[in-house]
Amino acid sequence: MALFNQKDARKQLDNEAGKVHRADLETLLDRQRSIEEKVKGSGKLARFRTDIKLMFSLIRDYWYGNYRSVPWKTIAAVAGALLYVMNPLDVIPDLIFGIGFVDDAGVVALCLKLVESDLHRYAAWKEHQEDMKTAPQSN
C-alpha cells in the first residue's frame, strides 16, 4: 500500500486550492526563496526544481498582471501545491527523515499533471517575451 496515492494527493490539492486567496499569492512570492531552498535540499522534490521555478514565475506574472491568459483554477492549483510544500507539518511531516518530502513531491507532480497544458502555454509566452526583449529593434 502506497503511503500517499494519487487520490489522496488530488483530494489534498483540491482542499489546498480551494483555500487559496489572492493574498496567498503575495505570501508565496515573499517566501519563494525559502521554498526553493527547501526543494533544493530535498531529494524527492529536487527533480521538480525547474518546474517549481516556472510555477513561481507564472504566479508572479499573474500577480503583476503581465499574464492573465490562464484560468484562476490553474493559479489556485499551483498556489495550493506550493502552499502545501511550504507547510512543514503536512500529511507526512517534512521532519521525518527519508520520507518527509514524499507527499510534497506527489502533490507537485499531480499539480503539474493537472495544469500541464496551461503551464506549457505560459512557458511559450514567457519565451516569446524574452525573445522580444533580445530581438534587435527595427526602425
PDB file of N, CA and C in Angstrom, residues 34-99:
ATOM      1  N   SER A  34      12.735  30.763   0.235  1.00  0.00           N
ATOM      2  CA  SER A  34      12.802  29.699   1.242  1.00  0.00           C
ATOM      3  C   SER A  34      12.219  28.394   0.696  1.00  0.00           C
ATOM      4  N   ILE A  35      11.180  28.475  -0.123  1.00  0.00           N
ATOM      5  CA  ILE A  35      10.608  27.266  -0.709  1.00  0.00           C
ATOM      6  C   ILE A  35      11.594  26.647  -1.692  1.00  0.00           C
ATOM      7  N   GLU A  36      12.241  27.479  -2.508  1.00  0.00           N
ATOM      8  CA  GLU A  36      13.228  26.955  -3.459  1.00  0.00           C
ATOM      9  C   GLU A  36      14.413  26.317  -2.732  1.00  0.00           C
ATOM     10  N   GLU A  37      14.814  26.872  -1.600  1.00  0.00           N
ATOM     11  CA  GLU A  37      15.890  26.270  -0.804  1.00  0.00           C
ATOM     12  C   GLU A  37      15.447  24.916  -0.243  1.00  0.00           C
ATOM     13  N   LYS A  38      14.214  24.834   0.208  1.00  0.00           N
ATOM     14  CA  LYS A  38      13.672  23.575   0.725  1.00  0.00           C
ATOM     15  C   LYS A  38      13.684  22.519  -0.385  1.00  0.00           C
ATOM     16  N   VAL A  39      13.258  22.916  -1.574  1.00  0.00           N
ATOM     17  CA  VAL A  39      13.211  21.994  -2.716  1.00  0.00           C
ATOM     18  C   VAL A  39      14.616  21.534  -3.079  1.00  0.00           C
ATOM     19  N   LYS A  40      15.551  22.476  -3.103  1.00  0.00           N
ATOM     20  CA  LYS A  40      16.934  22.154  -3.465  1.00  0.00           C
ATOM     21  C   LYS A  40      17.549  21.161  -2.491  1.00  0.00           C
ATOM     22  N   GLY A  41      17.185  21.254  -1.231  1.00  0.00           N
ATOM     23  CA  GLY A  41      17.776  20.406  -0.203  1.00  0.00           C
ATOM     24  C   GLY A  41      17.097  19.067  -0.011  1.00  0.00           C
ATOM     25  N   SER A  42      16.036  18.809  -0.755  1.00  0.00           N
ATOM     26  CA  SER A  42      15.324  17.541  -0.580  1.00  0.00           C
ATOM     27  C   SER A  42      15.488  16.671  -1.812  1.00  0.00           C
ATOM     28  N   GLY A  43      15.760  15.417  -1.605  1.00  0.00           N
ATOM     29  CA  GLY A  43      15.951  14.504  -2.725  1.00  0.00           C
ATOM     30  C   GLY A  43      14.703  14.318  -3.573  1.00  0.00           C
ATOM     31  N   LYS A  44      13.564  14.140  -2.935  1.00  0.00           N
ATOM     32  CA  LYS A  44      12.322  13.851  -3.654  1.00  0.00           C
ATOM     33  C   LYS A  44      11.820  15.059  -4.446  1.00  0.00           C
ATOM     34  N   LEU A  45      11.958  16.245  -3.889  1.00  0.00           N
ATOM     35  CA  LEU A  45      11.452  17.446  -4.555  1.00  0.00           C
ATOM     36  C   LEU A  45      12.447  18.057  -5.536  1.00  0.00           C
ATOM     37  N   ALA A  46      13.709  17.729  -5.399  1.00  0.00           N
ATOM     38  CA  ALA A  46      14.749  18.371  -6.214  1.00  0.00           C
ATOM     39  C   ALA A  46      14.506  18.193  -7.713  1.00  0.00           C
ATOM     40  N   ARG A  47      13.917  17.080  -8.105  1.00  0.00           N
ATOM     41  CA  ARG A  47      13.669  16.861  -9.536  1.00  0.00           C
ATOM     42  C   ARG A  47      12.629  17.812 -10.104  1.00  0.00           C
ATOM     43  N   PHE A  48      11.858  18.478  -9.229  1.00  0.00           N
ATOM     44  CA  PHE A  48      10.838  19.428  -9.664  1.00  0.00           C
ATOM     45  C   PHE A  48      11.316  20.877  -9.589  1.00  0.00           C
ATOM     46  N   ARG A  49      12.584  21.050  -9.349  1.00  0.00           N
ATOM     47  CA  ARG A  49      13.137  22.393  -9.131  1.00  0.00           C
ATOM     48  C   ARG A  49      12.816  23.360 -10.276  1.00  0.00           C
ATOM     49  N   THR A  50      13.042  22.951 -11.516  1.00  0.00           N
ATOM     50  CA  THR A  50      12.777  23.811 -12.674  1.00  0.00           C
ATOM     51  C   THR A  50      11.286  24.091 -12.799  1.00  0.00           C
ATOM     52  N   ASP A  51      10.472  23.065 -12.593  1.00  0.00           N
ATOM     53  CA  ASP A  51       9.020  23.243 -12.676  1.00  0.00           C
ATOM     54  C   ASP A  51       8.516  24.200 -11.605  1.00  0.00           C
ATOM     55  N   ILE A  52       9.062  24.095 -10.413  1.00  0.00           N
ATOM     56  CA  ILE A  52       8.632  24.969  -9.326  1.00  0.00           C
ATOM     57  C   ILE A  52       9.022  26.415  -9.619  1.00  0.00           C
ATOM     58  N   LYS A  53      10.190  26.623 -10.209  1.00  0.00           N
ATOM     59  CA  LYS A  53      10.573  27.985 -10.605  1.00  0.00           C
ATOM     60  C   LYS A  53       9.595  28.533 -11.641  1.00  0.00           C
ATOM     61  N   LEU A  54       9.189  27.685 -12.596  1.00  0.00           N
ATOM     62  CA  LEU A  54       8.218  28.103 -13.606  1.00  0.00           C
ATOM     63  C   LEU A  54       6.869  28.407 -12.956  1.00  0.00           C
ATOM     64  N   MET A  55       6.487  27.608 -11.973  1.00  0.00           N
ATOM     65  CA  MET A  55       5.235  27.839 -11.256  1.00  0.00           C
ATOM     66  C   MET A  55       5.271  29.192 -10.544  1.00  0.00           C
ATOM     67  N   PHE A  56       6.388  29.502  -9.910  1.00  0.00           N
ATOM     68  CA  PHE A  56       6.526  30.808  -9.261  1.00  0.00           C
ATOM     69  C   PHE A  56       6.497  31.939 -10.285  1.00  0.00           C
ATOM     70  N   SER A  57       7.129  31.725 -11.411  1.00  0.00           N
ATOM     71  CA  SER A  57       7.130  32.731 -12.465  1.00  0.00           C
ATOM     72  C   SER A  57       5.709  32.994 -12.956  1.00  0.00           C
ATOM     73  N   LEU A  58       4.923  31.936 -13.132  1.00  0.00           N
ATOM     74  CA  LEU A  58       3.532  32.074 -13.539  1.00  0.00           C
ATOM     75  C   LEU A  58       2.756  32.896 -12.520  1.00  0.00           C
ATOM     76  N   ILE A  59       2.913  32.566 -11.259  1.00  0.00           N
ATOM     77  CA  ILE A  59       2.195  33.310 -10.212  1.00  0.00           C
ATOM     78  C   ILE A  59       2.631  34.772 -10.207  1.00  0.00           C
ATOM     79  N   ARG A  60       3.923  35.008 -10.350  1.00  0.00           N
ATOM     80  CA  ARG A  60       4.430  36.388 -10.346  1.00  0.00           C
ATOM     81  C   ARG A  60       3.847  37.185 -11.525  1.00  0.00           C
ATOM     82  N   ASP A  61       3.884  36.607 -12.724  1.00  0.00           N
ATOM     83  CA  ASP A  61       3.346  37.315 -13.891  1.00  0.00           C
ATOM     84  C   ASP A  61       1.841  37.504 -13.786  1.00  0.00           C
ATOM     85  N   TYR A  62       1.155  36.558 -13.184  1.00  0.00           N
ATOM     86  CA  TYR A  62      -0.278  36.712 -12.956  1.00  0.00           C
ATOM     87  C   TYR A  62      -0.524  37.828 -11.939  1.00  0.00           C
ATOM     88  N   TRP A  63       0.213  37.796 -10.849  1.00  0.00           N
ATOM     89  CA  TRP A  63       0.038  38.770  -9.769  1.00  0.00           C
ATOM     90  C   TRP A  63       0.247  40.207 -10.267  1.00  0.00           C
ATOM     91  N   TYR A  64       1.260  40.402 -11.102  1.00  0.00           N
ATOM     92  CA  TYR A  64       1.555  41.748 -11.601  1.00  0.00           C
ATOM     93  C   TYR A  64       0.777  42.106 -12.864  1.00  0.00           C
ATOM     94  N   GLY A  65      -0.101  41.201 -13.322  1.00  0.00           N
ATOM     95  CA  GLY A  65      -0.949  41.499 -14.471  1.00  0.00           C
ATOM     96  C   GLY A  65      -0.267  41.351 -15.819  1.00  0.00           C
ATOM     97  N   ASN A  66       0.915  40.755 -15.841  1.00  0.00           N
ATOM     98  CA  ASN A  66       1.631  40.572 -17.100  1.00  0.00           C
ATOM     99  C   ASN A  66       1.065  39.432 -17.929  1.00  0.00           C
ATOM    100  N   TYR A  67       0.481  38.443 -17.264  1.00  0.00           N
ATOM    101  CA  TYR A  67      -0.048  37.268 -17.951  1.00  0.00           C
ATOM    102  C   TYR A  67      -1.349  36.875 -17.285  1.00  0.00           C
ATOM    103  N   ARG A  68      -2.441  37.014 -18.014  1.00  0.00           N
ATOM    104  CA  ARG A  68      -3.757  36.661 -17.470  1.00  0.00           C
ATOM    105  C   ARG A  68      -4.474  35.619 -18.323  1.00  0.00           C
ATOM    106  N   SER A  69      -3.774  35.016 -19.271  1.00  0.00           N
ATOM    107  CA  SER A  69      -4.377  34.015 -20.150  1.00  0.00           C
ATOM    108  C   SER A  69      -4.354  32.641 -19.497  1.00  0.00           C
ATOM    109  N   VAL A  70      -4.788  32.600 -18.270  1.00  0.00           N
ATOM    110  CA  VAL A  70      -4.783  31.361 -17.505  1.00  0.00           C
ATOM    111  C   VAL A  70      -5.998  31.394 -16.574  1.00  0.00           C
ATOM    112  N   PRO A  71      -6.702  30.279 -16.459  1.00  0.00           N
ATOM    113  CA  PRO A  71      -7.855  30.269 -15.549  1.00  0.00           C
ATOM    114  C   PRO A  71      -7.415  30.375 -14.083  1.00  0.00           C
ATOM    115  N   TRP A  72      -8.278  30.977 -13.278  1.00  0.00           N
ATOM    116  CA  TRP A  72      -7.987  31.106 -11.848  1.00  0.00           C
ATOM    117  C   TRP A  72      -7.773  29.731 -11.232  1.00  0.00           C
ATOM    118  N   LYS A  73      -8.487  28.715 -11.723  1.00  0.00           N
ATOM    119  CA  LYS A  73      -8.341  27.363 -11.185  1.00  0.00           C
ATOM    120  C   LYS A  73      -6.885  26.889 -11.298  1.00  0.00           C
ATOM    121  N   THR A  74      -6.222  27.223 -12.388  1.00  0.00           N
ATOM    122  CA  THR A  74      -4.819  26.846 -12.564  1.00  0.00           C
ATOM    123  C   THR A  74      -3.943  27.591 -11.562  1.00  0.00           C
ATOM    124  N   ILE A  75      -4.183  28.885 -11.422  1.00  0.00           N
ATOM    125  CA  ILE A  75      -3.413  29.678 -10.447  1.00  0.00           C
ATOM    126  C   ILE A  75      -3.636  29.118  -9.045  1.00  0.00           C
ATOM    127  N   ALA A  76      -4.882  28.809  -8.720  1.00  0.00           N
ATOM    128  CA  ALA A  76      -5.196  28.273  -7.392  1.00  0.00           C
ATOM    129  C   ALA A  76      -4.544  26.907  -7.176  1.00  0.00           C
ATOM    130  N   ALA A  77      -4.535  26.069  -8.201  1.00  0.00           N
ATOM    131  CA  ALA A  77      -3.911  24.742  -8.065  1.00  0.00           C
ATOM    132  C   ALA A  77      -2.404  24.877  -7.847  1.00  0.00           C
ATOM    133  N   VAL A  78      -1.771  25.753  -8.625  1.00  0.00           N
ATOM    134  CA  VAL A  78      -0.323  25.974  -8.480  1.00  0.00           C
ATOM    135  C   VAL A  78      -0.028  26.544  -7.097  1.00  0.00           C
ATOM    136  N   ALA A  79      -0.786  27.562  -6.713  1.00  0.00           N
ATOM    137  CA  ALA A  79      -0.571  28.164  -5.390  1.00  0.00           C
ATOM    138  C   ALA A  79      -0.850  27.153  -4.289  1.00  0.00           C
ATOM    139  N   GLY A  80      -1.900  26.354  -4.451  1.00  0.00           N
ATOM    140  CA  GLY A  80      -2.212  25.333  -3.447  1.00  0.00           C
ATOM    141  C   GLY A  80      -1.086  24.332  -3.284  1.00  0.00           C
ATOM    142  N   ALA A  81      -0.524  23.903  -4.403  1.00  0.00           N
ATOM    143  CA  ALA A  81       0.593  22.952  -4.340  1.00  0.00           C
ATOM    144  C   ALA A  81       1.796  23.584  -3.657  1.00  0.00           C
ATOM    145  N   LEU A  82       2.093  24.829  -4.003  1.00  0.00           N
ATOM    146  CA  LEU A  82       3.252  25.498  -3.394  1.00  0.00           C
ATOM    147  C   LEU A  82       3.015  25.795  -1.918  1.00  0.00           C
ATOM    148  N   LEU A  83       1.787  26.138  -1.564  1.00  0.00           N
ATOM    149  CA  LEU A  83       1.470  26.337  -0.143  1.00  0.00           C
ATOM    150  C   LEU A  83       1.629  25.026   0.622  1.00  0.00           C
ATOM    151  N   TYR A  84       1.255  23.928  -0.012  1.00  0.00           N
ATOM    152  CA  TYR A  84       1.406  22.619   0.608  1.00  0.00           C
ATOM    153  C   TYR A  84       2.892  22.323   0.859  1.00  0.00           C
ATOM    154  N   VAL A  85       3.722  22.602  -0.141  1.00  0.00           N
ATOM    155  CA  VAL A  85       5.164  22.387   0.001  1.00  0.00           C
ATOM    156  C   VAL A  85       5.723  23.278   1.115  1.00  0.00           C
ATOM    157  N   MET A  86       5.197  24.486   1.217  1.00  0.00           N
ATOM    158  CA  MET A  86       5.683  25.440   2.208  1.00  0.00           C
ATOM    159  C   MET A  86       5.378  24.963   3.640  1.00  0.00           C
ATOM    160  N   ASN A  87       4.303  24.204   3.814  1.00  0.00           N
ATOM    161  CA  ASN A  87       3.878  23.762   5.133  1.00  0.00           C
ATOM    162  C   ASN A  87       4.717  22.562   5.603  1.00  0.00           C
ATOM    163  N   PRO A  88       5.508  22.724   6.657  1.00  0.00           N
ATOM    164  CA  PRO A  88       6.353  21.611   7.127  1.00  0.00           C
ATOM    165  C   PRO A  88       5.558  20.514   7.844  1.00  0.00           C
ATOM    166  N   LEU A  89       4.338  20.807   8.257  1.00  0.00           N
ATOM    167  CA  LEU A  89       3.541  19.828   9.003  1.00  0.00           C
ATOM    168  C   LEU A  89       2.342  19.381   8.183  1.00  0.00           C
ATOM    169  N   ASP A  90       2.603  18.794   7.024  1.00  0.00           N
ATOM    170  CA  ASP A  90       1.534  18.338   6.153  1.00  0.00           C
ATOM    171  C   ASP A  90       1.240  16.864   6.435  1.00  0.00           C
ATOM    172  N   VAL A  91       0.699  16.135   5.471  1.00  0.00           N
ATOM    173  CA  VAL A  91       0.312  14.736   5.696  1.00  0.00           C
ATOM    174  C   VAL A  91       1.470  13.907   6.245  1.00  0.00           C
ATOM    175  N   ILE A  92       2.632  14.021   5.624  1.00  0.00           N
ATOM    176  CA  ILE A  92       3.850  13.381   6.146  1.00  0.00           C
ATOM    177  C   ILE A  92       4.792  14.527   6.522  1.00  0.00           C
ATOM    178  N   PRO A  93       4.965  14.807   7.798  1.00  0.00           N
ATOM    179  CA  PRO A  93       5.800  15.939   8.200  1.00  0.00           C
ATOM    180  C   PRO A  93       7.204  15.878   7.585  1.00  0.00           C
ATOM    181  N   ASP A  94       7.663  17.037   7.113  1.00  0.00           N
ATOM    182  CA  ASP A  94       8.955  17.127   6.443  1.00  0.00           C
ATOM    183  C   ASP A  94      10.117  16.737   7.347  1.00  0.00           C
ATOM    184  N   LEU A  95       9.894  16.737   8.632  1.00  0.00           N
ATOM    185  CA  LEU A  95      10.965  16.424   9.587  1.00  0.00           C
ATOM    186  C   LEU A  95      11.290  14.930   9.648  1.00  0.00           C
ATOM    187  N   ILE A  96      10.418  14.091   9.087  1.00  0.00           N
ATOM    188  CA  ILE A  96      10.655  12.649   9.096  1.00  0.00           C
ATOM    189  C   ILE A  96      11.680  12.330   8.020  1.00  0.00           C
ATOM    190  N   PHE A  97      12.859  11.982   8.438  1.00  0.00           N
ATOM    191  CA  PHE A  97      13.974  11.753   7.519  1.00  0.00           C
ATOM    192  C   PHE A  97      13.657  10.639   6.529  1.00  0.00           C
ATOM    193  N   GLY A  98      13.950  10.882   5.280  1.00  0.00           N
ATOM    194  CA  GLY A  98      13.797   9.865   4.250  1.00  0.00           C
ATOM    195  C   GLY A  98      12.465   9.880   3.530  1.00  0.00           C
ATOM    196  N   ILE A  99      11.372  10.136   4.253  1.00  0.00           N
ATOM    197  CA  ILE A  99      10.063  10.114   3.588  1.00  0.00           C
ATOM    198  C   ILE A  99       9.281  11.411   3.763  1.00  0.00           C
TER     199      ILE A  99
END
